[in-house]
């Protein structure tokens, strides 16, 4: 018996509007501790959230505050303080160490439609400083993203450190006419004082190409470390950083004697950096008293996310090998500031022992991650198909879970201060909730007691479960035998009568990423419409050990495709699903897999939707910001000076979905971002034309102003509606 599926475009739009209003929780900050006259203690927790505003076609950011009364070991009372307030124009914000001051980087439009950046300092109840960074022209735009960006108070709270694009000399044509010189008696003193009047333009440089850091980092080319003297408002651009290094993720060293930062090598040219934790980089220290730059880590690896302990004695950071898979199982390393000794706290985990720690797979460590004892570190990481909170003892290397015994779902640490933890929890059927707890003493971590600050009602009529799968013997990788993988299955649970919903298969991108059991808007909305949704973490995904990751390069288009197909066939056999109505949806490498599946298994799938898919690795390698990805995943070593190799191009084409386009029968909807630097839209256009030439129904949506993520609010909403209607039409729901 077929299950009813929501069909009305108006009802589908109303459902999407309702679920898109579930806000995402992005950050939290714990205010100073206050002791009352009766001896009790309380503090304020400031949180930032965002949600889609479909009418304004933008993502709006807002804050909400909460009061926590406690005795330093347990929470006595907690609750919201006031209502939500929208945040306007904030790019970065940071509380000072004492909590007395707050720095804000803000963008604001002038009356002429120009955007300017301001660096503000606020005390408890007023703005005490506003510096127009754009007008000063000491540097270009400040970096607000988390790859390079930072806003760091000195320990003395007298200086602010940030990263901005290094100022370039103005350029003009060889044929630029000179303005007549004014006599000193006629010159406007204010005009002469402006920086652009003092700077001499360089002729013939206006069309010089400047290499940047690729997808989502367009225009970010030469970052510079900058310091604001809060008292005088003077801005300095720090010298001493090696010319072949791009600095970022900086903070003040112990004693404010200098600046510690991560430096990325950018010679001979920059490769895409977003979601690529395998780029050669190292930890550096610029000594401001002596003007020298010192290397603090191995300079042959990839490092990121350095975090200074509360006692200012140790720095922990993450480390990977260079090149190879873009994301891998990482080491947790620690540098002792005073002994100058570096140690490995946690090493790469090849394989998971039964029920044990699977390794670290972090895009970044939390901004504040140290316990008050300056010995333990708290972090969140994928552990198979869940994201868990873990406590790592940096002296013994022991790992304890803070979430193992809790409800099934996924956790993320927002901050920890004075051992008060603030975390986000969600499931595939429950939007993010805000939880707090005190970190128990060493050895007692499992006794943690979580308190929910912001209750959220789960979305009704969605059931879900995580399924473990073992590839059949003929699909084992002989170099990495015995690996398993998982999938998350969402099903509509409304009603008790027998019903067979259609199935939407969703392999993730990457390929070295992971879909965790957390809130995801599109799968939840599809499930509420009446579809079952299968999210597959095939071999090669993060969270299952380094061997799992290493098993895929050289086998893309085969091992990952067979894992997804095997999972689909098992689920269709074991669950009450309609095998005659199956679709596949994916983006990036997930789109690569979707196009492979409809080509290799045309009898299984009746519809396909892909976002910025990889369809031809051979043609992509010369136009993407990550040419190393094409080589690595095809099974070849990457070298920046490598010349075109016909044999390798042939092998990349052989592993690409374009090889199977003649066998495709399913109608295909493509969504492409005009500004995608990762998988350039020519890839999707190539596939679209190949489908049209063979008479396969195909539709192409072209999103201007969007890059690889297609994360613009308008693009996301339109993409969902078009996907839903395409599935309804071609699955004959």
Short mmCIF file of N, CA and C in Angstrom, two decimals, residues 42 291 351 479 684:
data_model
loop_
_atom_site.label_atom_id
_atom_site.label_comp_id
_atom_site.label_asym_id
_atom_site.label_seq_id
_atom_site.Cartn_x
_atom_site.Cartn_y
_atom_site.Cartn_z
N UNK A 42 26.22 33.60 40.36
CA UNK A 42 25.51 33.51 39.10
C UNK A 42 26.36 34.11 37.98
N UNK A 291 61.54 41.56 17.44
CA UNK A 291 61.26 41.65 16.01
C UNK A 291 61.65 40.44 15.21
N UNK A 351 42.14 2.12 13.30
CA UNK A 351 40.85 1.42 13.36
C UNK A 351 40.27 1.51 14.75
N UNK A 479 43.25 -4.21 0.50
CA UNK A 479 44.25 -3.53 1.33
C UNK A 479 43.70 -3.17 2.71
N UNK A 684 28.61 20.77 -14.28
CA UNK A 684 27.19 20.48 -14.39
C UNK A 684 26.66 20.73 -15.79
#
